[in-house]
Tab-separated table of C-alpha atoms in Angstrom:
chain	number	residue	atom	x	y	z
A	13	MET	CA	-1.313	-13.924	4.895
A	14	VAL	CA	0.612	-16.899	6.288
A	15	ALA	CA	1.683	-16.492	9.876
A	16	ASP	CA	5.431	-16.268	10.354
A	17	THR	CA	7.315	-17.134	13.479
A	18	PHE	CA	9.173	-14.431	15.338
A	19	PRO	CA	12.922	-15.211	15.559
A	20	ARG	CA	14.098	-15.772	19.128
A	21	LEU	CA	17.209	-14.029	20.381
A	22	HIS	CA	19.621	-15.410	22.940
A	23	HIS	CA	20.231	-12.102	24.627
A	24	GLY	CA	19.180	-8.523	23.965
A	25	ALA	CA	22.581	-7.283	25.123
A	26	THR	CA	24.114	-8.778	21.969
A	27	LEU	CA	21.963	-6.475	19.854
A	28	ALA	CA	22.677	-3.511	22.043
A	29	LEU	CA	26.394	-4.104	21.617
A	30	LEU	CA	26.012	-4.444	17.829
A	31	TYR	CA	23.949	-1.244	17.720
A	32	GLY	CA	26.301	0.968	19.731
A	33	LEU	CA	25.660	4.166	17.755
A	34	GLY	CA	25.539	7.753	18.991
A	35	LEU	CA	24.096	10.722	17.182
A	36	PRO	CA	26.138	13.947	16.880
A	37	ALA	CA	24.511	17.204	17.837
A	38	ALA	CA	22.936	18.971	14.888
A	39	ALA	CA	19.584	20.311	13.698
A	40	GLN	CA	16.877	18.576	15.690
A	41	VAL	CA	13.938	16.823	14.073
A	42	ASP	CA	10.768	16.826	16.188
A	43	ILE	CA	8.006	14.878	14.455
A	44	THR	CA	4.870	12.785	15.116
A	45	ASP	CA	4.303	9.524	13.283
A	46	ASP	CA	1.093	8.084	11.858
A	47	ARG	CA	0.232	6.380	15.126
A	48	GLY	CA	0.593	9.535	17.173
A	49	HIS	CA	4.046	8.748	18.608
A	50	ARG	CA	6.369	11.688	19.033
A	51	LEU	CA	9.907	11.130	17.745
A	52	VAL	CA	12.841	13.440	18.373
A	53	LEU	CA	16.080	13.037	16.419
A	54	LYS	CA	19.152	15.126	17.236
A	55	GLU	CA	19.729	15.504	13.508
A	56	PRO	CA	18.181	14.185	10.259
A	57	ALA	CA	18.719	10.441	9.921
A	58	GLN	CA	21.765	9.310	7.977
A	59	ARG	CA	21.253	5.508	8.183
A	60	ILE	CA	17.649	4.440	7.653
A	61	ILE	CA	16.178	0.966	7.573
A	62	SER	CA	12.835	0.411	5.872
A	63	LEU	CA	10.520	-2.339	7.111
A	64	ALA	CA	8.055	-2.272	4.202
A	65	PRO	CA	8.393	-2.147	0.410
A	66	HIS	CA	6.170	0.973	0.205
A	67	VAL	CA	8.358	2.732	2.809
A	68	THR	CA	11.427	2.011	0.703
A	69	GLU	CA	9.779	3.430	-2.378
A	70	ILE	CA	8.593	6.592	-0.626
A	71	LEU	CA	12.062	7.187	0.840
A	72	PHE	CA	13.596	7.137	-2.668
A	73	ALA	CA	10.776	9.339	-4.016
A	74	ALA	CA	11.479	11.804	-1.189
A	75	GLY	CA	15.105	12.110	-2.195
A	76	ALA	CA	16.374	10.026	0.696
A	77	GLY	CA	17.476	6.926	-1.207
A	78	ASP	CA	21.105	7.508	-0.348
A	79	LYS	CA	20.250	7.309	3.359
A	80	VAL	CA	18.661	3.840	3.144
A	81	VAL	CA	21.014	1.126	4.406
A	82	GLY	CA	18.614	-1.796	4.783
A	83	VAL	CA	15.238	-3.007	3.479
A	84	VAL	CA	12.859	-5.947	3.734
A	85	ALA	CA	12.029	-8.498	1.036
A	86	TYR	CA	10.049	-7.306	-1.999
A	87	SER	CA	11.575	-3.859	-1.824
A	88	ASP	CA	12.008	-3.919	-5.585
A	89	TYR	CA	11.387	-0.330	-6.624
A	90	PRO	CA	13.302	1.672	-7.687
A	91	GLU	CA	16.009	-0.528	-9.157
A	92	ALA	CA	18.617	0.728	-6.681
A	93	ALA	CA	16.532	-0.681	-3.776
A	94	LYS	CA	17.174	-4.247	-5.032
A	95	LYS	CA	20.862	-3.865	-4.247
A	96	LEU	CA	20.421	-2.979	-0.586
A	97	PRO	CA	20.946	-5.455	2.297
A	98	GLN	CA	17.782	-7.199	3.418
A	99	VAL	CA	16.726	-7.540	7.068
A	100	GLY	CA	14.095	-10.233	6.616
A	101	GLY	CA	10.500	-9.793	5.547
A	102	TYR	CA	8.003	-7.273	6.841
A	103	THR	CA	6.261	-9.979	8.882
A	104	GLN	CA	9.476	-11.618	10.059
A	105	ILE	CA	12.117	-9.063	10.854
A	106	ASP	CA	15.728	-10.039	11.558
A	107	LEU	CA	16.605	-7.897	14.562
A	108	GLU	CA	20.286	-8.843	14.636
A	109	ALA	CA	20.656	-7.912	10.963
A	110	ILE	CA	19.047	-4.528	11.720
A	111	ALA	CA	21.344	-3.839	14.641
A	112	ALA	CA	24.425	-4.860	12.638
A	113	LEU	CA	23.613	-2.126	10.089
A	114	ARG	CA	23.825	0.497	12.858
A	115	PRO	CA	20.712	2.509	11.893
A	116	ASP	CA	19.822	5.855	13.392
A	117	LEU	CA	16.207	5.414	12.266
A	118	VAL	CA	13.866	2.510	11.460
A	119	ILE	CA	10.626	3.204	9.618
A	120	GLY	CA	7.976	0.555	10.244
A	121	TRP	CA	4.530	-0.326	8.934
A	122	PRO	CA	2.049	-1.172	11.723
A	123	SER	CA	-0.339	-3.059	9.477
A	124	GLY	CA	2.443	-5.320	8.232
A	125	ASN	CA	5.075	-5.424	10.963
A	126	ARG	CA	4.502	-7.180	14.244
A	127	SER	CA	4.492	-4.930	17.280
A	128	ALA	CA	6.878	-7.022	19.402
A	129	PRO	CA	10.035	-6.527	17.270
A	130	LEU	CA	9.244	-2.830	16.870
A	131	GLU	CA	9.109	-2.474	20.644
A	132	HIS	CA	12.315	-4.465	20.940
A	133	LEU	CA	14.062	-1.987	18.625
A	134	ARG	CA	12.811	0.909	20.747
A	135	ALA	CA	14.081	-0.820	23.855
A	136	LEU	CA	17.541	-0.899	22.264
A	137	GLY	CA	17.358	2.852	21.827
A	138	ILE	CA	16.799	2.739	18.026
A	139	PRO	CA	14.289	5.414	16.959
A	140	VAL	CA	11.225	3.912	15.228
A	141	TYR	CA	8.812	5.923	13.082
A	142	LEU	CA	5.507	4.250	12.048
A	143	ASN	CA	4.088	4.966	8.625
A	144	GLU	CA	0.475	4.049	7.732
A	145	PRO	CA	-0.960	6.116	4.840
A	146	ARG	CA	-4.634	5.328	4.359
A	147	SER	CA	-5.557	8.087	1.934
A	148	LEU	CA	-4.041	9.808	-1.069
A	149	ASP	CA	-3.466	12.909	1.081
A	150	ALA	CA	-1.526	10.690	3.481
A	151	VAL	CA	0.796	9.536	0.692
A	152	ALA	CA	1.762	13.138	-0.020
A	153	HIS	CA	2.149	13.759	3.716
A	154	SER	CA	4.453	10.709	3.977
A	155	LEU	CA	6.722	12.149	1.297
A	156	GLU	CA	7.004	15.362	3.300
A	157	GLN	CA	7.525	13.580	6.598
A	158	PHE	CA	10.249	11.338	5.183
A	159	GLY	CA	11.930	14.407	3.746
A	160	ARG	CA	12.016	15.947	7.246
A	161	LEU	CA	13.321	12.736	8.792
A	162	ALA	CA	16.136	12.400	6.228
A	163	GLY	CA	16.945	16.085	5.695
A	164	SER	CA	15.778	16.004	2.055
A	165	GLU	CA	12.961	18.503	2.411
A	166	ALA	CA	13.345	20.176	-0.969
A	167	PRO	CA	12.958	17.094	-3.212
A	168	ALA	CA	10.360	15.633	-0.880
A	169	GLN	CA	8.216	18.774	-1.020
A	170	ALA	CA	8.551	18.889	-4.811
A	171	ALA	CA	7.450	15.255	-5.052
A	172	ALA	CA	4.495	15.864	-2.743
A	173	ALA	CA	3.393	18.903	-4.763
A	174	ALA	CA	3.581	16.962	-8.038
A	175	PHE	CA	1.578	14.128	-6.461
A	176	ARG	CA	-1.151	16.488	-5.210
A	177	GLU	CA	-1.353	18.223	-8.587
A	178	ARG	CA	-1.841	14.978	-10.438
A	179	ARG	CA	-4.401	13.737	-7.897
A	180	SER	CA	-6.330	16.997	-8.178
A	181	ALA	CA	-6.429	16.660	-11.970
A	182	LEU	CA	-7.845	13.156	-11.748
A	183	ALA	CA	-10.416	14.248	-9.165
A	184	ALA	CA	-11.550	17.160	-11.319
A	185	ARG	CA	-12.107	14.823	-14.242
A	186	TYR	CA	-13.635	11.771	-12.580
A	187	ARG	CA	-14.830	12.254	-8.980
A	188	GLU	CA	-18.233	13.703	-9.906
A	189	ARG	CA	-18.959	11.221	-12.688
A	190	PRO	CA	-21.974	8.907	-12.190
A	191	ALA	CA	-21.187	6.440	-9.405
A	192	VAL	CA	-20.115	2.883	-10.286
A	193	ARG	CA	-20.745	0.093	-7.756
A	194	THR	CA	-17.271	-1.442	-7.488
A	195	PHE	CA	-15.893	-4.586	-5.885
A	196	TYR	CA	-12.141	-4.580	-5.439
A	197	GLN	CA	-10.745	-8.097	-5.067
A	198	ILE	CA	-7.336	-8.435	-3.413
A	199	TRP	CA	-7.217	-12.237	-3.545
A	200	ASP	CA	-9.363	-15.264	-4.238
A	201	ARG	CA	-8.513	-17.833	-1.542
A	202	PRO	CA	-9.442	-16.458	0.839
A	203	LEU	CA	-11.679	-14.037	-1.011
A	204	MET	CA	-10.579	-10.625	0.244
A	205	THR	CA	-11.547	-6.997	-0.346
A	206	VAL	CA	-11.160	-3.573	1.324
A	207	ASN	CA	-13.404	-1.351	3.398
A	208	ASP	CA	-13.763	2.415	3.069
A	209	GLU	CA	-10.886	3.135	5.460
A	210	HIS	CA	-8.401	1.556	3.046
A	211	LEU	CA	-6.231	3.589	0.683
A	212	ILE	CA	-7.631	1.646	-2.296
A	213	ALA	CA	-11.126	2.835	-1.343
A	214	ASP	CA	-9.888	6.413	-1.583
A	215	VAL	CA	-8.734	5.633	-5.140
A	216	ILE	CA	-12.169	4.204	-5.944
A	217	ARG	CA	-13.790	7.415	-4.657
A	218	LEU	CA	-11.370	9.512	-6.681
A	219	CYS	CA	-12.627	7.788	-9.857
A	220	GLY	CA	-16.291	8.214	-8.975
A	221	GLY	CA	-16.724	4.644	-7.780
A	222	ARG	CA	-18.603	3.348	-4.761
A	223	ASN	CA	-17.023	0.487	-2.785
A	224	VAL	CA	-19.801	-2.115	-2.302
A	225	PHE	CA	-18.038	-3.464	0.798
A	226	GLY	CA	-17.037	-0.084	2.230
A	227	HIS	CA	-19.270	-0.541	5.260
A	228	LEU	CA	-17.424	-3.552	6.653
A	229	SER	CA	-15.449	-3.017	9.868
A	230	GLN	CA	-12.160	-4.728	8.952
A	231	LEU	CA	-9.626	-2.886	6.811
A	232	ALA	CA	-9.146	-5.909	4.513
A	233	PRO	CA	-12.061	-8.224	5.252
A	234	THR	CA	-12.543	-11.807	4.113
A	235	ILE	CA	-15.908	-12.330	2.446
A	236	GLY	CA	-17.856	-15.073	0.652
A	237	VAL	CA	-19.035	-15.468	-2.911
A	238	GLU	CA	-22.588	-15.138	-1.646
A	239	ALA	CA	-21.839	-11.622	-0.378
A	240	VAL	CA	-20.535	-10.613	-3.822
A	241	LEU	CA	-23.619	-12.056	-5.482
A	242	ALA	CA	-25.832	-10.121	-3.083
A	243	ALA	CA	-23.926	-6.856	-3.601
A	244	ASP	CA	-24.118	-7.347	-7.409
A	245	PRO	CA	-21.246	-4.972	-8.295
A	246	GLU	CA	-21.276	-3.241	-11.640
A	247	ALA	CA	-17.508	-3.595	-11.872
A	248	ILE	CA	-15.047	-6.119	-10.430
A	249	VAL	CA	-11.425	-4.989	-10.211
A	250	ALA	CA	-8.705	-7.448	-9.199
A	251	SER	CA	-5.007	-7.282	-8.500
A	252	GLY	CA	-3.070	-10.518	-8.054
A	253	MET	CA	0.664	-11.184	-7.646
A	254	GLY	CA	2.312	-9.359	-10.523
A	255	GLU	CA	1.994	-7.863	-13.963
A	256	GLY	CA	-0.157	-10.719	-15.285
A	257	ARG	CA	-3.954	-10.814	-15.111
A	258	PRO	CA	-4.910	-13.437	-12.497
A	259	GLU	CA	-6.730	-16.471	-13.833
A	260	TRP	CA	-9.231	-16.339	-10.976
A	261	LEU	CA	-10.656	-13.000	-12.178
A	262	ASP	CA	-12.453	-14.781	-14.991
A	263	GLN	CA	-14.018	-17.223	-12.529
A	264	TRP	CA	-16.735	-14.623	-12.018
A	265	LYS	CA	-18.047	-15.651	-15.444
A	266	ARG	CA	-19.510	-18.680	-13.630
A	267	TRP	CA	-22.166	-16.277	-12.279
A	268	PRO	CA	-23.765	-14.641	-15.340
A	269	GLN	CA	-26.380	-13.025	-13.109
A	270	LEU	CA	-23.724	-10.594	-11.877
A	271	GLU	CA	-23.997	-7.261	-13.630
A	272	ALA	CA	-20.194	-7.022	-13.816
A	273	THR	CA	-20.130	-10.354	-15.657
A	274	ARG	CA	-23.021	-9.536	-17.984
A	275	ARG	CA	-21.441	-6.236	-18.977
A	276	ASP	CA	-17.908	-7.639	-19.293
A	277	ASN	CA	-16.708	-5.310	-16.534
A	278	LEU	CA	-13.984	-7.561	-15.175
A	279	PHE	CA	-10.794	-5.510	-14.838
A	280	PHE	CA	-7.199	-5.977	-13.711
A	281	ILE	CA	-4.651	-3.552	-12.247
A	282	PRO	CA	-1.114	-4.728	-11.292
A	283	PRO	CA	-0.867	-4.707	-7.486
A	284	GLU	CA	2.259	-2.536	-7.289
A	285	ARG	CA	0.324	0.195	-9.110
A	286	ILE	CA	-2.556	0.296	-6.672
A	287	GLN	CA	-1.755	-1.712	-3.509
A	288	ARG	CA	1.459	0.075	-2.563
A	289	HIS	CA	1.114	3.293	-0.596
A	290	THR	CA	3.440	5.230	-2.924
A	291	PRO	CA	3.317	7.922	-5.606
A	292	ARG	CA	2.881	5.181	-8.230
A	293	ILE	CA	-0.624	4.583	-6.876
A	294	LEU	CA	-1.732	7.388	-9.174
A	295	ASP	CA	-0.746	5.205	-12.124
A	296	GLY	CA	-3.186	2.670	-10.801
A	297	ALA	CA	-5.765	5.388	-10.166
A	298	GLN	CA	-5.480	6.576	-13.762
A	299	ARG	CA	-6.087	3.034	-14.967
A	300	LEU	CA	-9.041	2.506	-12.644
A	301	CYS	CA	-10.648	5.772	-13.646
A	302	GLU	CA	-10.406	4.782	-17.297
A	303	GLN	CA	-11.904	1.376	-16.530
A	304	LEU	CA	-14.862	2.894	-14.678
A	305	GLU	CA	-15.427	5.141	-17.720
A	306	GLN	CA	-15.739	1.995	-19.775
A	307	VAL	CA	-18.390	0.777	-17.310
A	308	ARG	CA	-20.357	4.001	-17.741
A	309	ALA	CA	-20.123	3.792	-21.528
A	310	ARG	CA	-21.491	0.224	-21.513
A	311	ARG	CA	-24.598	1.315	-19.641
A	312	SER	CA	-26.044	2.623	-22.890
A	313	GLU	CA	-25.901	-0.816	-24.521
A	314	VAL	CA	-29.377	-2.280	-25.036
A	315	SER	CA	-28.227	-5.896	-24.818
A	316	PRO	CA	-25.094	-6.652	-22.772
A	317	ALA	CA	-22.493	-8.543	-24.794
A	318	ALA	CA	-21.348	-11.994	-23.802
A	319	PRO	CA	-18.344	-11.805	-21.420
A	320	SER	CA	-14.950	-12.065	-23.093
A	321	GLY	CA	-12.606	-10.663	-20.426
A	322	GLY	CA	-12.042	-7.132	-19.186
A	323	ALA	CA	-9.272	-4.635	-19.814
């Protein structure tokens, strides 16, 4: 959320010299990324750099972990990813570090990476694939695409099939349940949420929820407390920075007129379980679905209990 400065380079030729990598002739990979760019590789990639934590995690889930030679900060899952060289953060990429690792493929994240360094990498002749899954179907598709890119189709397809099977089971159980007006809170200062184009909104729909800010135009809009009071969500679900419930979730108890507060429907899900575009998002989905079931069960209470903190 804090703007980072783009590192200046003295001369692009330095990077080109560091890169200096040719691809041997082999089975060609012809693929289109999530922004509609066609990418042709002479063979499956053998040295991949990931420019987002979720990309790193999907690569490992797709059976391509042994092809990953560089990652950005916060690429902390699985454990093996922590040992890989880092090439900066997803908002501040170190181009010289990337070139020094001699990649034959870089996978970027358009919502998190700045466009200028991605274009610089392309100008150096480094293939760049953009990944932007905004639905649960797209997570499964990403697994398959990464398997094609890295030549690990069999494990990638198996992972995608398992993901789709689990998602279908959750949908069959929860999608048609009575709707729950849900406010998903990414952060408190600024107060941020998601619209219906966001992957998290797809999880809310999977669980039979209705995103009260789904109509907003921005993918992750900033809103005010007044907007939340006007929407009067039946459930408030927050993430935070880690495994611990954020203190600011209970600040909603200051507004007892909110239905979510009156019914004690203030819930927490660790961000890496629902905010990363990876197979683990179904762990977060399972937790959210169970929380919304608690909301439905509390509708039968004659007198809402005094708030004491959600699950």
